[in-house]
Coordinates of C-alpha atoms in Angstrom, one line a residue:
X467 CA -36.9 -7.3 -0.7
X468 CA -35.5 -7.4 2.9
X469 CA -32.2 -5.7 1.5
X470 CA -34.1 -2.8 0.1
X471 CA -35.8 -2.3 3.5
X472 CA -32.4 -2.6 5.2
X473 CA -30.8 -0.1 2.9
X474 CA -33.5 2.4 3.2
X475 CA -33.5 2.2 7.1
X476 CA -29.6 2.4 7.1
X477 CA -29.8 5.6 4.8
X478 CA -32.2 7.1 7.2
X479 CA -30.1 6.2 10.2
X480 CA -27.1 7.8 8.6
X481 CA -29.1 11.0 7.9
X482 CA -30.2 11.2 11.3
X483 CA -27.0 10.8 12.7
X484 CA -25.4 13.3 10.3
X485 CA -28.1 15.8 11.2
X486 CA -27.2 15.6 14.8
X487 CA -23.4 15.8 14.0
X488 CA -24.1 18.9 11.8
X489 CA -26.3 20.6 14.5
X490 CA -23.6 20.3 17.0
X491 CA -20.9 21.7 14.6
X492 CA -23.2 24.7 13.8
X493 CA -23.9 25.1 17.7
X494 CA -20.2 24.9 18.3
X495 CA -19.2 27.4 15.6
X496 CA -21.8 29.8 16.9
X497 CA -20.6 29.4 20.4
X498 CA -17.1 30.2 19.4
X499 CA -18.1 33.4 17.7
X500 CA -20.2 34.6 20.7
X501 CA -19.0 36.2 23.8
X502 CA -20.0 34.1 26.7
X503 CA -20.5 31.0 24.6
X504 CA -18.0 28.8 26.7
X505 CA -20.9 26.9 28.5
X506 CA -22.5 26.0 25.3
X507 CA -19.1 24.9 23.7
X508 CA -18.5 22.7 26.8
X509 CA -22.0 21.2 26.4
X510 CA -21.3 20.5 22.8
X511 CA -17.9 18.9 23.8
X512 CA -19.8 16.4 25.8
X513 CA -22.3 15.5 23.1
X514 CA -19.6 14.7 20.4
X515 CA -19.3 11.0 21.6
X516 CA -22.8 10.2 21.0
X517 CA -22.8 11.9 17.6
X518 CA -19.8 10.1 16.6
X519 CA -20.9 6.8 17.9
X520 CA -24.3 6.9 16.2
X521 CA -22.8 8.2 13.0
X522 CA -20.2 5.1 13.1
X523 CA -23.0 2.7 13.9
X524 CA -25.3 3.8 11.2
X525 CA -22.5 3.7 8.7
X526 CA -21.5 0.3 9.8
X527 CA -25.2 -0.9 9.5
X528 CA -25.2 0.6 5.9
X529 CA -22.1 -1.5 5.2
X530 CA -23.8 -4.6 6.6
X531 CA -26.5 -4.3 4.0
X532 CA -24.1 -5.7 1.5
X533 CA -24.2 -9.2 3.2
X534 CA -27.0 -11.7 3.3
X535 CA -30.4 -11.7 4.8
X536 CA -29.1 -12.3 8.4
X537 CA -26.8 -9.3 8.1
X538 CA -29.7 -7.2 6.8
X539 CA -31.7 -7.9 9.7
X540 CA -28.7 -6.9 12.0
X541 CA -28.3 -3.9 9.9
X542 CA -32.0 -2.9 10.2
X543 CA -31.7 -3.2 14.1
X544 CA -28.4 -1.3 14.4
X545 CA -29.5 1.4 12.0
X546 CA -32.9 1.8 13.7
X547 CA -31.4 1.9 17.0
X548 CA -28.5 4.5 16.1
X549 CA -31.1 6.7 14.0
X550 CA -33.4 6.7 17.0
X551 CA -30.7 7.6 19.4
X552 CA -29.3 10.3 17.2
X553 CA -32.7 11.9 16.7
X554 CA -33.6 11.9 20.5
X555 CA -30.0 13.3 21.1
X556 CA -30.8 16.0 18.4
X557 CA -34.1 16.9 19.9
X558 CA -32.8 17.0 23.4
X559 CA -30.1 19.4 22.3
X560 CA -32.5 21.5 20.3
X561 CA -34.9 21.8 23.2
X562 CA -32.1 22.9 25.5
X563 CA -30.9 25.8 23.1
X564 CA -34.2 26.7 21.5
X565 CA -34.7 30.4 21.3
X566 CA -37.7 32.7 20.4
X567 CA -40.2 30.7 22.5

C-alpha cells in the first residue's frame, strides 16, 4: 500500500516539475519573439536550474519507488519536496509576469 502512495506522490511531483519546466519554456519562447523581451529571457535563464533540479529530483524519487518500503518513504519525502518547490517556483514566476490584472 505504501508503494502505491509513493508512486502517486512521485507522479504528482514529476507533473509539478514538468509544469514549471514547460511554463519557463513557453515564457522564454515568447520573450524571444517579442521586442524588449531580453529581461524576461534573462530571468528565465536564472530559473532553469531550479526547474531542472526539481525535475531530476522528482524523476529520481519515482525511480526509488521500485525499491522496498524504506526507499518508498525516501521517495515520498523527495517527491513531495521537489513537487512543492516546483509549485512554489511556478507560482512565483506566474505572479511576476501575470498580465491582465
